[in-house]
């Protein structure tokens, strides 16, 4: 550092060192990369290299070598075989010299004797090699030639050795073998005068290669032309050496290749340089490593499963071609078997790794669903499932049932019983077991009268499953008035429990040894089925909730809406699953975007809930309630719930409270005043006794009347709001009429019709359901208005007649009575709009002791009379 | 003090008790059970004061007052005795001849005091033709 210039030192100090974490991350990434993508293929090719090295693929490689070489075309022979025929053998001792001279005259380059019995030749005109059997030296893998070899004179001795066959096939040969002091040349190499770099080499034996064979007597007789064997080596052999004894690529299963022919091919290969070597360990490792790395790289970028066939096939073809080329042009036999196997094994490994990882991911992902559904379902109470089965059966009218298990030892055990026991089974155990075995796995129960003949109402038995257990449900026929429905219910219960037991077995698969190997797919399938079933059940239950509810995800995307909310969306023209929460609020409320954003933000941060009025959609009055459930406040799966509460019930309850209070205020006030007045009067000394009696009687009468009125409203006060839909209670009739006229006025104004309403400012009380009454009066006014010509008059007359209150609505051009009767009487069929509503209301008001009548004729108008019960 | 009072109220018990209360003070009290009968009474007879309930069947209190005003009928001062309104005199009531409002429940003594005050005021005033 001291040697650095100051500026460089500053640069150094200002330079941001690479964060250590990044280094760690990089190291981790590399490690993961190696483990995930490279290690497997490299280990596989390493194993293949080892297998190749120990000779595991010797036979297949050899066969492939044979296939590649036997079908090659032959070349001009460089060696001939000279058979020591009997005619030659019967000649004198100088026959070998004569033969060698003849061969030399023919141009033979070298002469070899496969047998060591070459007679004395003073001076050979050509180099001579004599094969001699070698003797193994004790305690080491070395050899020596016999002592006769030293007496050969100018002839060269060589070992008459043949490399061991490979799985019975002779396709290799040595050029030399280890000797006592120096290597001993093998006959073939010595005759060819070629010594390859590696002592062991492969001998290609093309089927089309000709190996000429001449008889020695033929040569000594001078039958051949001069220089006919120019540059060729001659191998002199005894007839025995021409006898087929060896299995070679030429005759792999017949043993028909002679030693002379094999050696001739070897000499030919050596002389032409067509011999081959097996790849060395290093060469094998390198090519395998290359293939492994290539495959790893391919599968790192691409999906191994989708390439599981194409990559190995293509690579195998490429490898075969490369191996053939290597053999053909370099004489190197690559580890072809290992190379051909590598793509398939690596691909298999990658697919296996991928599938295992997928399974692991799937299991990890599904485990929450599995656990959730498991914990939430009846399965968690697995031990109580039989009990549930019993109680469910009772609901279906099954009075007797017995859940039995067939144990592995063949015994029966009662798991759950309802008015039954094992002693009820009268069938012989052996016969029962046969029945149970037949039932196992069957979805159809069978009659069980023979099993439990004592059960009066007949019995049935069915297999229920239970994974590792073998459960059967024996039950009586449902004893109810609707046996058909009950039988159907029993079948549904059986099916449902069979599924529950199976799911439980699947989801608990890890706990049992026998099921530990259950594929994740089955578990996931069970979990998905269970979750889907429960979701469906929850959804159905959710749909029965009166209020409309939709659940939004944290990000504002809708998750689920019940039927009521779906209807609101449809009415509002919103797409259920494409409308976000802000868009929904924008459409359903009068809030602007900034207000909506602010309230959602507040909810997200602080939880709790917000209420806001909903725009009028249809006839309903609703209030929206947006809530962020607190129990999910700190979780990523936070949800927002939007609820549209129908305010009609609440309004109805409020109306009731108001009406009752009003009724008490007006009506009971009279009574209480009378009581008060009476009690004060009664204490007046000026009253005579008869007058006092009269006052007291009136007080009593008033008290009874007040009590009666209280009784009248007491029932209403105790009602729940949901019971008030059809409830009627004291209503200020004049108020209802006034409101109805106001509601109908917009249509009248639109059509230029005048409403002449004659009603008191303060009317009497009637007993009615104010909403229904109001809707009916509005509908009546609207149908009359609609039928009235412009500038015409629609009249409404309200008469308080004490015990009855009469409302008359009239006007219009006129509708024939028959037509009117049809419109109001057939509201369940063809009537529409207001007529339908009036028709329904006419049916409803009779419950309030009210009556509705109507009249009409064409061109004379039409109208309605509503007669209501007054409260005095 | 004497005087004829027309009591228009549909509640016969309350009406009877009020009648007795006022009778004890020396007034003559005639009861009409609704507005229609009240109209018939004031057309045929003369009264010094009318005690009028508002909530009644057939012709209610307001209608009674409007008809009297519309027809220009002679009518004495009116005290409304009702639980249906606030206890304050509105201009509309004044135009219709209402001089006082007694919200139910009324104390007998208070009612008597109101009647006496109204009758006293009426007697000191110029009688109408």
mmCIF file of C-alpha atoms in Angstrom, chain A residues 665-666 669-671 673-674 676-678 680-681 684 686-687 691 695 698 701-702 705 758 760 762-763 800-802, chain B residues 11-14 16-18 20-21 24-25 54-58 60 63 81 83-85 103-108:
data_model
loop_
_atom_site.group_PDB
_atom_site.id
_atom_site.type_symbol
_atom_site.label_atom_id
_atom_site.label_comp_id
_atom_site.label_asym_id
_atom_site.label_seq_id
_atom_site.Cartn_x
_atom_site.Cartn_y
_atom_site.Cartn_z
ATOM 1 C CA UNK A 665 -99.197 7.816 23.025
ATOM 2 C CA UNK A 666 -102.524 8.492 21.395
ATOM 3 C CA UNK A 669 -103.074 8.386 26.774
ATOM 4 C CA UNK A 670 -106.886 8.615 26.640
ATOM 5 C CA UNK A 671 -107.182 5.598 28.853
ATOM 6 C CA UNK A 673 -106.262 10.250 31.350
ATOM 7 C CA UNK A 674 -109.592 8.653 32.023
ATOM 8 C CA UNK A 676 -106.404 9.800 36.262
ATOM 9 C CA UNK A 677 -109.447 11.895 35.840
ATOM 10 C CA UNK A 678 -111.650 9.237 37.351
ATOM 11 C CA UNK A 680 -109.323 12.489 41.036
ATOM 12 C CA UNK A 681 -113.052 12.724 40.604
ATOM 13 C CA UNK A 684 -114.148 14.762 45.179
ATOM 14 C CA UNK A 686 -119.116 16.786 46.158
ATOM 15 C CA UNK A 687 -119.876 13.503 44.432
ATOM 16 C CA UNK A 691 -121.813 9.132 41.107
ATOM 17 C CA UNK A 695 -116.816 6.864 38.187
ATOM 18 C CA UNK A 698 -115.625 3.811 34.290
ATOM 19 C CA UNK A 701 -113.750 -0.201 32.198
ATOM 20 C CA UNK A 702 -110.921 2.049 31.064
ATOM 21 C CA UNK A 705 -109.709 -1.402 27.665
ATOM 22 C CA UNK A 758 -109.119 13.560 0.391
ATOM 23 C CA UNK A 760 -107.481 13.731 7.163
ATOM 24 C CA UNK A 762 -104.658 12.895 11.531
ATOM 25 C CA UNK A 763 -106.336 9.570 10.954
ATOM 26 C CA UNK A 800 -112.499 6.968 9.080
ATOM 27 C CA UNK A 801 -115.617 5.099 10.117
ATOM 28 C CA UNK A 802 -114.439 4.165 13.582
ATOM 29 C CA UNK B 11 -114.074 8.259 23.836
ATOM 30 C CA UNK B 12 -117.275 7.812 25.820
ATOM 31 C CA UNK B 13 -115.554 7.031 29.108
ATOM 32 C CA UNK B 14 -113.282 10.040 29.042
ATOM 33 C CA UNK B 16 -118.316 11.022 30.627
ATOM 34 C CA UNK B 17 -115.684 11.762 33.229
ATOM 35 C CA UNK B 18 -114.986 15.215 31.776
ATOM 36 C CA UNK B 20 -118.943 14.968 35.363
ATOM 37 C CA UNK B 21 -115.937 17.099 36.250
ATOM 38 C CA UNK B 24 -119.508 19.597 39.384
ATOM 39 C CA UNK B 25 -118.404 23.147 38.586
ATOM 40 C CA UNK B 54 -108.843 15.952 17.240
ATOM 41 C CA UNK B 55 -108.593 12.216 16.582
ATOM 42 C CA UNK B 56 -112.053 10.925 15.885
ATOM 43 C CA UNK B 57 -113.680 8.760 13.280
ATOM 44 C CA UNK B 58 -115.830 10.081 10.512
ATOM 45 C CA UNK B 60 -112.283 14.477 12.945
ATOM 46 C CA UNK B 63 -112.269 18.679 9.609
ATOM 47 C CA UNK B 81 -108.334 18.597 24.246
ATOM 48 C CA UNK B 83 -103.045 14.009 22.768
ATOM 49 C CA UNK B 84 -102.269 14.311 19.067
ATOM 50 C CA UNK B 85 -100.669 17.729 18.987
ATOM 51 C CA UNK B 103 -102.793 18.214 25.865
ATOM 52 C CA UNK B 104 -103.973 14.993 27.367
ATOM 53 C CA UNK B 105 -103.816 13.956 30.080
ATOM 54 C CA UNK B 106 -105.383 17.038 31.550
ATOM 55 C CA UNK B 107 -105.641 17.768 35.213
ATOM 56 C CA UNK B 108 -109.326 18.256 36.053
#
